[in-house]
Tab-separated table of C-alpha atoms in Angstrom:
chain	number	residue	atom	x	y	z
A	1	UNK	CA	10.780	-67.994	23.084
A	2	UNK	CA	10.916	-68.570	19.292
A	3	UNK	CA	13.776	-70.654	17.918
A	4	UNK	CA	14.037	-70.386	14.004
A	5	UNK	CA	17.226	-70.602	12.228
A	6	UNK	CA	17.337	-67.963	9.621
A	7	UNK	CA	19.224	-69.546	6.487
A	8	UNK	CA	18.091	-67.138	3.904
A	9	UNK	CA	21.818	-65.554	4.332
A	10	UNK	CA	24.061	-67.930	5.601
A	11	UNK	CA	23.499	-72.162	5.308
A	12	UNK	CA	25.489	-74.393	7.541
A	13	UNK	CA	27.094	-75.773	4.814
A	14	UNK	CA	28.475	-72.251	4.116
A	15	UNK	CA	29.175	-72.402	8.010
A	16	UNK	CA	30.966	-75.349	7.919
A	17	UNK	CA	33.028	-73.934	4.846
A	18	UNK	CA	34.131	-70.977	6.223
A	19	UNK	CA	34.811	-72.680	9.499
A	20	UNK	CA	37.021	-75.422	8.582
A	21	UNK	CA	38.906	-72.224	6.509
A	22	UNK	CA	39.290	-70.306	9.520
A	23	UNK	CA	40.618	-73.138	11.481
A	24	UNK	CA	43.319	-73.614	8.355
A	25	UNK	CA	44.406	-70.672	8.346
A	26	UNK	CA	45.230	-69.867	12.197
A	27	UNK	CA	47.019	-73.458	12.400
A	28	UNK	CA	49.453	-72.246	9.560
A	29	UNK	CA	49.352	-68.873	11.393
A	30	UNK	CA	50.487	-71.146	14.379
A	31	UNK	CA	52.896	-73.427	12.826
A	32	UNK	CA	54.636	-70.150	11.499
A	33	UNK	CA	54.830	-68.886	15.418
A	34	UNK	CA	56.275	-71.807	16.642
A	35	UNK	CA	58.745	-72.169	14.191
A	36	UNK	CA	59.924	-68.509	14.570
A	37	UNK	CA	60.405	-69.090	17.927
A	38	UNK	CA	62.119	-72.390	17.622
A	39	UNK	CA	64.533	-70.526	14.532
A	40	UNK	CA	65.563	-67.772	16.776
A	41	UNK	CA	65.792	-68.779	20.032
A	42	UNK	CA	66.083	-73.436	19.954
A	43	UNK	CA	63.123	-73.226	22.194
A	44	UNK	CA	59.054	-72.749	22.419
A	45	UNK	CA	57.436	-70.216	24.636
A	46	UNK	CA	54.094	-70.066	26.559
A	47	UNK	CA	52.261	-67.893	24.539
A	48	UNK	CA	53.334	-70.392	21.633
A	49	UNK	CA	51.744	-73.348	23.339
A	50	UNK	CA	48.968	-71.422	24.394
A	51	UNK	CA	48.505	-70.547	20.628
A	52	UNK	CA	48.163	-73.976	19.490
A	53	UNK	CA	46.003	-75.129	22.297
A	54	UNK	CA	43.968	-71.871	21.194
A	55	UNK	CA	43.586	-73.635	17.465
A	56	UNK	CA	42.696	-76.992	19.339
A	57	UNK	CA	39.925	-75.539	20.851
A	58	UNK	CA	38.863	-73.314	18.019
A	59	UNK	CA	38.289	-76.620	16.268
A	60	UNK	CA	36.634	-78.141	18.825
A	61	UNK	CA	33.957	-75.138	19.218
A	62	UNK	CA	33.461	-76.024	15.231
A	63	UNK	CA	32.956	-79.069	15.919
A	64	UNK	CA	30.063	-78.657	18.814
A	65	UNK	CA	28.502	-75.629	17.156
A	66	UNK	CA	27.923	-77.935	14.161
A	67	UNK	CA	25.851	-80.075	16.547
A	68	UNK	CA	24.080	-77.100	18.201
A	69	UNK	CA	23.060	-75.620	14.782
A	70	UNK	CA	21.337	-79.470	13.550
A	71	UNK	CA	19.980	-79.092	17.170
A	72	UNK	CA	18.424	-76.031	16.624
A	73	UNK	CA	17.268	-77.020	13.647
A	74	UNK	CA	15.448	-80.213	15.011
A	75	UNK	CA	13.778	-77.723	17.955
A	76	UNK	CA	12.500	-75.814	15.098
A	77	UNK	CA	10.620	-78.594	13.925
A	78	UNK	CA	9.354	-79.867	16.989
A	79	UNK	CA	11.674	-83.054	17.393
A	80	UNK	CA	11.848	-84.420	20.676
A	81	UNK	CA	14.512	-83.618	22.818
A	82	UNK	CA	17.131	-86.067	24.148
A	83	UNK	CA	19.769	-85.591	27.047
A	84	UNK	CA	22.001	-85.598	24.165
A	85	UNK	CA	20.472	-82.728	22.914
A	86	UNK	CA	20.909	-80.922	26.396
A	87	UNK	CA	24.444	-81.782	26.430
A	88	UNK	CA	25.192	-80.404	23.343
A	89	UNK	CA	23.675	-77.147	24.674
A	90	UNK	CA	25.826	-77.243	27.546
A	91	UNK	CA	28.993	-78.414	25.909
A	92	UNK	CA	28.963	-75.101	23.170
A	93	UNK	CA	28.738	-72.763	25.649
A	94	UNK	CA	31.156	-74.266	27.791
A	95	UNK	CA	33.652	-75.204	24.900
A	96	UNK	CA	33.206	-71.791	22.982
A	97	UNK	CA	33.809	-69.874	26.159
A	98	UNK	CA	37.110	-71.390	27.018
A	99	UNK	CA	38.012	-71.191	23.373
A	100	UNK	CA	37.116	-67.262	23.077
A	101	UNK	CA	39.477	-67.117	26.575
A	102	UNK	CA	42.365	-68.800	24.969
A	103	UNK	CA	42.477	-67.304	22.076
A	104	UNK	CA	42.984	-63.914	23.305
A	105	UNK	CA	45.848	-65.125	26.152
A	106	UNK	CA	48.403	-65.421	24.038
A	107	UNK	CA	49.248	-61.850	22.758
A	108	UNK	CA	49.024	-60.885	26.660
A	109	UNK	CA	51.475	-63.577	27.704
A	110	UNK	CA	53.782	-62.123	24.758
A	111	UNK	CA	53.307	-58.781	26.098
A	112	UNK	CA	54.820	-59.779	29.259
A	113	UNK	CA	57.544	-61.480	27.042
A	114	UNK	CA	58.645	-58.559	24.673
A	115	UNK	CA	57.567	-55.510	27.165
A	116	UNK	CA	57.808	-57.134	30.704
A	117	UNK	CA	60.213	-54.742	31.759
A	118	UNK	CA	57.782	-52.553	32.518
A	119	UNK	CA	55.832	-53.651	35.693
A	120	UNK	CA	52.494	-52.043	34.596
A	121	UNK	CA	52.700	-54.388	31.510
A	122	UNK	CA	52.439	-56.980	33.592
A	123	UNK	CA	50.257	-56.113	35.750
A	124	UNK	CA	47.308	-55.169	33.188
A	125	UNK	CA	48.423	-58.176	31.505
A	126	UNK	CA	47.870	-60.378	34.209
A	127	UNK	CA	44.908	-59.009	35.804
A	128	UNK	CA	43.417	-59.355	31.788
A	129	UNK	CA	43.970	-62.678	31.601
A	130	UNK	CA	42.844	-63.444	35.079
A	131	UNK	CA	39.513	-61.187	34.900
A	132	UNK	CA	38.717	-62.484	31.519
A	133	UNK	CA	39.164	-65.883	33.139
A	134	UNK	CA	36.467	-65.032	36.241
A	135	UNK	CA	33.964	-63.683	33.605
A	136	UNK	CA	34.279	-66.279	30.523
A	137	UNK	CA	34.331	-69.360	33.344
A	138	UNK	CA	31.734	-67.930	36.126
A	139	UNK	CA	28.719	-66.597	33.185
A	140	UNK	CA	28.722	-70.418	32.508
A	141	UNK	CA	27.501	-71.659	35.187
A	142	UNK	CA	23.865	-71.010	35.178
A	143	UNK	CA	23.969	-72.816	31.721
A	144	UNK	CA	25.486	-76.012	33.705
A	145	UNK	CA	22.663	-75.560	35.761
A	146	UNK	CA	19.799	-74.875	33.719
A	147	UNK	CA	20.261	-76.723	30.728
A	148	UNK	CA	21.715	-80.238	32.754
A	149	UNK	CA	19.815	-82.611	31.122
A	150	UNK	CA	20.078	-85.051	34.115
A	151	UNK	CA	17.048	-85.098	36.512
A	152	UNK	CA	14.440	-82.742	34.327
A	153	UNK	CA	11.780	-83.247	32.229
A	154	UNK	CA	12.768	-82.204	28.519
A	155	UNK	CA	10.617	-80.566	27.337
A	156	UNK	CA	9.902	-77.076	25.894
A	157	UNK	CA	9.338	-75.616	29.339
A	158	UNK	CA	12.876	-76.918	30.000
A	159	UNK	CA	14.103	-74.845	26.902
A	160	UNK	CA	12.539	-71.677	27.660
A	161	UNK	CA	14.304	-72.091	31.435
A	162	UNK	CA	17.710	-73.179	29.983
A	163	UNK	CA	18.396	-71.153	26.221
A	164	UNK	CA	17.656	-67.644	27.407
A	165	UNK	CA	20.828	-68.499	29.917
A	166	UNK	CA	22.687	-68.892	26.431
A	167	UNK	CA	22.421	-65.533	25.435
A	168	UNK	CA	22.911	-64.186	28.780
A	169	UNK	CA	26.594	-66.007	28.357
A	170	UNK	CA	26.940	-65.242	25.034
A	171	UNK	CA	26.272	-61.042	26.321
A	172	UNK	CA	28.829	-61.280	29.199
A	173	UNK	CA	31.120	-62.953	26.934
A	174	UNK	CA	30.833	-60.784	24.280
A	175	UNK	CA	31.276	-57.405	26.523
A	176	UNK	CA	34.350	-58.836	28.303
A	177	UNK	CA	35.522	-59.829	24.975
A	178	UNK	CA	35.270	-56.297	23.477
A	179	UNK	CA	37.422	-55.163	26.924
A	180	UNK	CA	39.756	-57.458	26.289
A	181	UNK	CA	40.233	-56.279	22.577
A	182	UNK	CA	40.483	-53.004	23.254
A	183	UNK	CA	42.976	-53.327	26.176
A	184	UNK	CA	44.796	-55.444	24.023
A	185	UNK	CA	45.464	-52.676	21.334
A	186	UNK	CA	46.473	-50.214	24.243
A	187	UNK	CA	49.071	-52.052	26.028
A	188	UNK	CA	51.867	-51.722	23.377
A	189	UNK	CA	51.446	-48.297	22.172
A	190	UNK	CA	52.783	-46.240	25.018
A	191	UNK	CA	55.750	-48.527	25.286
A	192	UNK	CA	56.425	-48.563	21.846
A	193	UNK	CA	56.788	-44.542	21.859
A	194	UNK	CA	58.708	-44.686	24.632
A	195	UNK	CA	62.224	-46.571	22.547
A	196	UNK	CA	64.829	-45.102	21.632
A	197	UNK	CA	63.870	-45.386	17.703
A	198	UNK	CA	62.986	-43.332	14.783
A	199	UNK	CA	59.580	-42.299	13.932
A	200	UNK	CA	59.508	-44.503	10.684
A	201	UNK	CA	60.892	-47.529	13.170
A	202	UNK	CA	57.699	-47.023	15.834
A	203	UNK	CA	55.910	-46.930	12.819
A	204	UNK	CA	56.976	-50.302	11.863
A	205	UNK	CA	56.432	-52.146	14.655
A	206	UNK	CA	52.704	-49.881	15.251
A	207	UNK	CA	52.036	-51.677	11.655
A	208	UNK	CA	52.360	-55.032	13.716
A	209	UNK	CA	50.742	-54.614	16.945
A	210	UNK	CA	47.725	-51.892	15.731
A	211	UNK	CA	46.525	-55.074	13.670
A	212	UNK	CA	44.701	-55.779	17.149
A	213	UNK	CA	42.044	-53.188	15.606
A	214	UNK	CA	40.488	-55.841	13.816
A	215	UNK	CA	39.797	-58.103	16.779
A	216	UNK	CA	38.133	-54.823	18.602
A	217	UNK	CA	35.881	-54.795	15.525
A	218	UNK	CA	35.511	-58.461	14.636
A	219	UNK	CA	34.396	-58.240	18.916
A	220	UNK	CA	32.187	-54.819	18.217
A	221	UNK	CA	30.257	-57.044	15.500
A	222	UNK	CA	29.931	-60.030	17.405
A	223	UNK	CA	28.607	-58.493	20.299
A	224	UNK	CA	25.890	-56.507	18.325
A	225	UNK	CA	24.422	-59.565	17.178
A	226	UNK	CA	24.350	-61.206	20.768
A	227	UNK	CA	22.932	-57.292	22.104
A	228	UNK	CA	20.226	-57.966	19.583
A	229	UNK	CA	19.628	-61.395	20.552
A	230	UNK	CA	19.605	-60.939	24.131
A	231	UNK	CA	17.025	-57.895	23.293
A	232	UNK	CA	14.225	-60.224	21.438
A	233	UNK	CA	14.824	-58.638	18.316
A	234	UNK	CA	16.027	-61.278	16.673
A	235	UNK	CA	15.854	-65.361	16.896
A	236	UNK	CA	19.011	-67.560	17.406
A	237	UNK	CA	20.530	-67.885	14.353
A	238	UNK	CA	23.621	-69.047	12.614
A	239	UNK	CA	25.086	-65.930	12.148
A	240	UNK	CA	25.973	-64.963	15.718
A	241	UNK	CA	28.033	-68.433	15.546
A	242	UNK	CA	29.852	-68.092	13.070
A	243	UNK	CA	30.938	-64.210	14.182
A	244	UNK	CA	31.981	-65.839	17.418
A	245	UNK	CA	34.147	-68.252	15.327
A	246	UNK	CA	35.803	-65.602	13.521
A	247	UNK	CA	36.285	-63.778	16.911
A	248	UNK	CA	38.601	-66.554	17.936
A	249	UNK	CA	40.218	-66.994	15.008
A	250	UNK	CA	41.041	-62.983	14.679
A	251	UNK	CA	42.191	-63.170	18.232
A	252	UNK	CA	44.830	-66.397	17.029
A	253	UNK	CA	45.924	-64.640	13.909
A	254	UNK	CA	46.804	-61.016	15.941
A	255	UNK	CA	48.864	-63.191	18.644
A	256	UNK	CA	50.673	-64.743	15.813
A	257	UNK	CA	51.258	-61.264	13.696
A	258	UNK	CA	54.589	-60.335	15.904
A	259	UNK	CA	56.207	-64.100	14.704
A	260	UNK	CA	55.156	-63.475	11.443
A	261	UNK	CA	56.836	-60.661	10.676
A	262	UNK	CA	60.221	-61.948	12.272
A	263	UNK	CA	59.204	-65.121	9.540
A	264	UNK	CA	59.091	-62.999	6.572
A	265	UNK	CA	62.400	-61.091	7.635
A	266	UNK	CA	63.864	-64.325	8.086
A	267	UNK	CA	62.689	-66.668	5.097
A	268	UNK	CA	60.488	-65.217	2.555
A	269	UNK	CA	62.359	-61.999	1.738
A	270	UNK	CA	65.496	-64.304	1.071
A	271	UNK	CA	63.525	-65.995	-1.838
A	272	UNK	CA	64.481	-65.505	-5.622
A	273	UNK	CA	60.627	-64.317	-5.849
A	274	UNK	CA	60.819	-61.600	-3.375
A	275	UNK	CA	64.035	-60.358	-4.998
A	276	UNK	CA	62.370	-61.049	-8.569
A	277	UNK	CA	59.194	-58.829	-7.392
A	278	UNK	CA	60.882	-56.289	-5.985
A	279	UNK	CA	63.718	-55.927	-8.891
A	280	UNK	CA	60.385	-55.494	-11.195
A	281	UNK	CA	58.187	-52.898	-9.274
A	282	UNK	CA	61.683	-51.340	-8.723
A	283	UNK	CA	62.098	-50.946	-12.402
A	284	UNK	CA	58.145	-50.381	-13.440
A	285	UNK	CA	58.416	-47.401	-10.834
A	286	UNK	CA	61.617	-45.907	-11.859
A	287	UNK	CA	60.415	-46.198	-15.593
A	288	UNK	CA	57.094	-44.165	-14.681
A	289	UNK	CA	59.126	-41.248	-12.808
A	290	UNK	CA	61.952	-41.138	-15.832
A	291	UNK	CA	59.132	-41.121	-18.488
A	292	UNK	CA	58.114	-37.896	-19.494
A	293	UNK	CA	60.836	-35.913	-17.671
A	294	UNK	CA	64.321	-34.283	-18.826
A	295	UNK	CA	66.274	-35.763	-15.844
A	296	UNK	CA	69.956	-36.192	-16.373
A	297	UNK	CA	71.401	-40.001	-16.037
A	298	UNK	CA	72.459	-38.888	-12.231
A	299	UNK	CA	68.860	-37.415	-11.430
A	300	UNK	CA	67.611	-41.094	-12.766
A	301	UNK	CA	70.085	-42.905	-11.059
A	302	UNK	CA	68.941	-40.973	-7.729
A	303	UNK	CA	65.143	-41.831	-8.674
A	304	UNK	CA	66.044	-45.049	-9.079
A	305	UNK	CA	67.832	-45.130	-5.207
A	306	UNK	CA	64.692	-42.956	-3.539
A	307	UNK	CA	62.108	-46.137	-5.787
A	308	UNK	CA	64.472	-48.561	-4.233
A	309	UNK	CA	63.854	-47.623	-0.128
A	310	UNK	CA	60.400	-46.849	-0.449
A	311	UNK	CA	59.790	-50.423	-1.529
A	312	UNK	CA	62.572	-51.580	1.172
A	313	UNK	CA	60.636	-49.096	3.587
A	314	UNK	CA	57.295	-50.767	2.140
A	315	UNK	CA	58.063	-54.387	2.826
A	316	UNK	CA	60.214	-54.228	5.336
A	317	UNK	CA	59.495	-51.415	7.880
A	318	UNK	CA	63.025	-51.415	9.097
A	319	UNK	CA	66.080	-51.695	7.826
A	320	UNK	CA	68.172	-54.591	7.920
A	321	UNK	CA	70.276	-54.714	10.996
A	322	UNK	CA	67.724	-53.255	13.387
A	323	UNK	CA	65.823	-56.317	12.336
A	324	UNK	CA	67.725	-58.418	13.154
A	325	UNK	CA	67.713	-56.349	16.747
A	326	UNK	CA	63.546	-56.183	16.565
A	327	UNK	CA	63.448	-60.045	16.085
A	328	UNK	CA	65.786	-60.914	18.737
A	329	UNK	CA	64.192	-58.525	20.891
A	330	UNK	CA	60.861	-60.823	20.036
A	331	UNK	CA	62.410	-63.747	21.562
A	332	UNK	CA	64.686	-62.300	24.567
A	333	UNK	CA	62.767	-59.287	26.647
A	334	UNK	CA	65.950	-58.065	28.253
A	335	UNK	CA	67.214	-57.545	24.516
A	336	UNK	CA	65.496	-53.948	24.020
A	337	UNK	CA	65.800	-52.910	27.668
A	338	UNK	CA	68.628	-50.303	26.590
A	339	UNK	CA	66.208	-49.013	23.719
A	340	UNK	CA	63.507	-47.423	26.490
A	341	UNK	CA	64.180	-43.835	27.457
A	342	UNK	CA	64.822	-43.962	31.439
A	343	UNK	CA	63.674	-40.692	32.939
């Protein structure tokens, strides 16, 4: 089996770069979930801890995949290899497995939170989380076995019996991965059309949840990469990695997307630069529809009201008080009960 580390693309100082940015940005992504949760409701909720435990071991995958790339890069050259080399093969499928896993649990644990009034919710919820958990935990195995360091000889015969296990993992992972993406963007559409709202409301809170298409293709992507490993078409390389870390940390920031928006409604539209921006796009698009025209004062006045909600209806989705109904209903399930149609 030929190991080569193609770097004409992608260094692992660029790896390391974009890495250590990832992991940034889903611990703010985080920090802003936890303390929406804490703001509304005076208390944390499982799919919060599970969302920082998810960032935990997002940085720990970082951490070992930066020793498996050096490690591949030794093999390359023909350096020997050490039983700390074989537990570094062992430890970044085991760690990157269980951090894929993770990442993806908490957006079905708040599933069961916002929607678990309805039993099939929790149910495909559930038997997600538990599934995923089978498939990410059992494919490792054979790696524990085959590349176990303790008791063999180690030497490139011990490689060719232990790293095509690897991308047999990395395969299984990345298929149930793609499953769990897609079920993931499923699960809240049907309830979603089934509340009592407007149209321009379900659209609102689509906007939040549909943002699960990205970890479907961020998943599509990875898995290519790992189909055209597994297939001999291409040699391990630091590409595939690094998709697998931005899997996980799509997977984070779509979990925390919900808290987010309650965050914004909350804080940042409250700020003198919010009002600021929107009092000048306000006036910069009422200028550009009075320009030109022979509107009376009342016909600009009334251009000035329609400018006025499309930018509420633009940065807000809803208005006001349903809001402040939404984000409760983000914290307390039973809160939207009375908003599904019962026939």
């Amino acid at each position: 089996m030929s190991i080569l580390i193609d770097r004409g693309d992608l260094t692992p100082h660029v790896f390391d770069a974009i890495s250590i940015a990832l992991i940034a940005l889903t611990a703010v992504f985080a920090i802003i979930r936890c303390w929406s949760s804490w703001h509304l409701s005076k208390r944390l909720f499982a799919d919060d801890y599970l969302s920082v435990l998810a960032v935990i071991f997002q940085a720990a995958a970082f951490a070992i995949y930066h020793f498996f790339i050096i490690l591949l890069a030794q093999v390359a050259s023909a350096a020997p290899i050490t039983k700390e080399s074989g537990r570094i093969i062992v430890a970044q499928a085991f760690i990157a497995g269980i951090a894929l896993w993770i990442a993806k649990a908490p957006i079905l644990v708040l599933f069961v939170r916002i929607f678990g009034i309805k039993r099939w919710v929790r149910a495909v919820s559930y038997t997600t989380i538990a599934t995923t958990f089978i498939v990410f935990i059992g494919a490792l195995i054979p790696v524990g076995v085959k590349c176990s360091p303790d008791g063999k000889v180690l030497d490139a015969q011990y490689l060719a019996g232990c790293l095509p296990n690897t991308l047999n993992v990395g395969l299984a992972h990345g298929v149930t991965a793609l499953f769990t993406d897609v079920t993931i963007f499923i699960i809240p559409l049907p309830v979603i059309f089934s509340l009592n709202l407007s149209w321009a409301k379900r659209f609102g809170l689509l906007v939040v949840f549909v943002t699960g298409l990205a970890g479907i293709v961020a998943s599509a992507i990875s898995l290519y990469y790992k189909i055209v490993n597994f297939q001999g078409k291409a040699s391990l390389t630091i590409v595939p990695i690094l998709l697998t870390e931005i899997e996980i940390a799509i997977a984070i920031l779509v979990a925390s997307v919900p808290a987010l928006r309650a965050f914004w409604s909350q804080e940042l539209i409250h700020l003198g630069l919010y009002s600021r921006l929107r009092s000048a796009v306000s006036s910069i698009l009422t200028r550009k529809s009075s320009d030109g025209s022979s509107q009376t004062d009342s016909g600009v006045a009334l251009s000035g009201i329609v400018t006025d909600r499309t930018i509420r209806q633009r940065f807000e989705y809803v208005e006001v008080d349903d809001s402040r109904e939404i984000q409760a209903a983000y914290i307390v399930p039973n809160s939207i009960s009375e908003r599904y149609d019962r026939k």
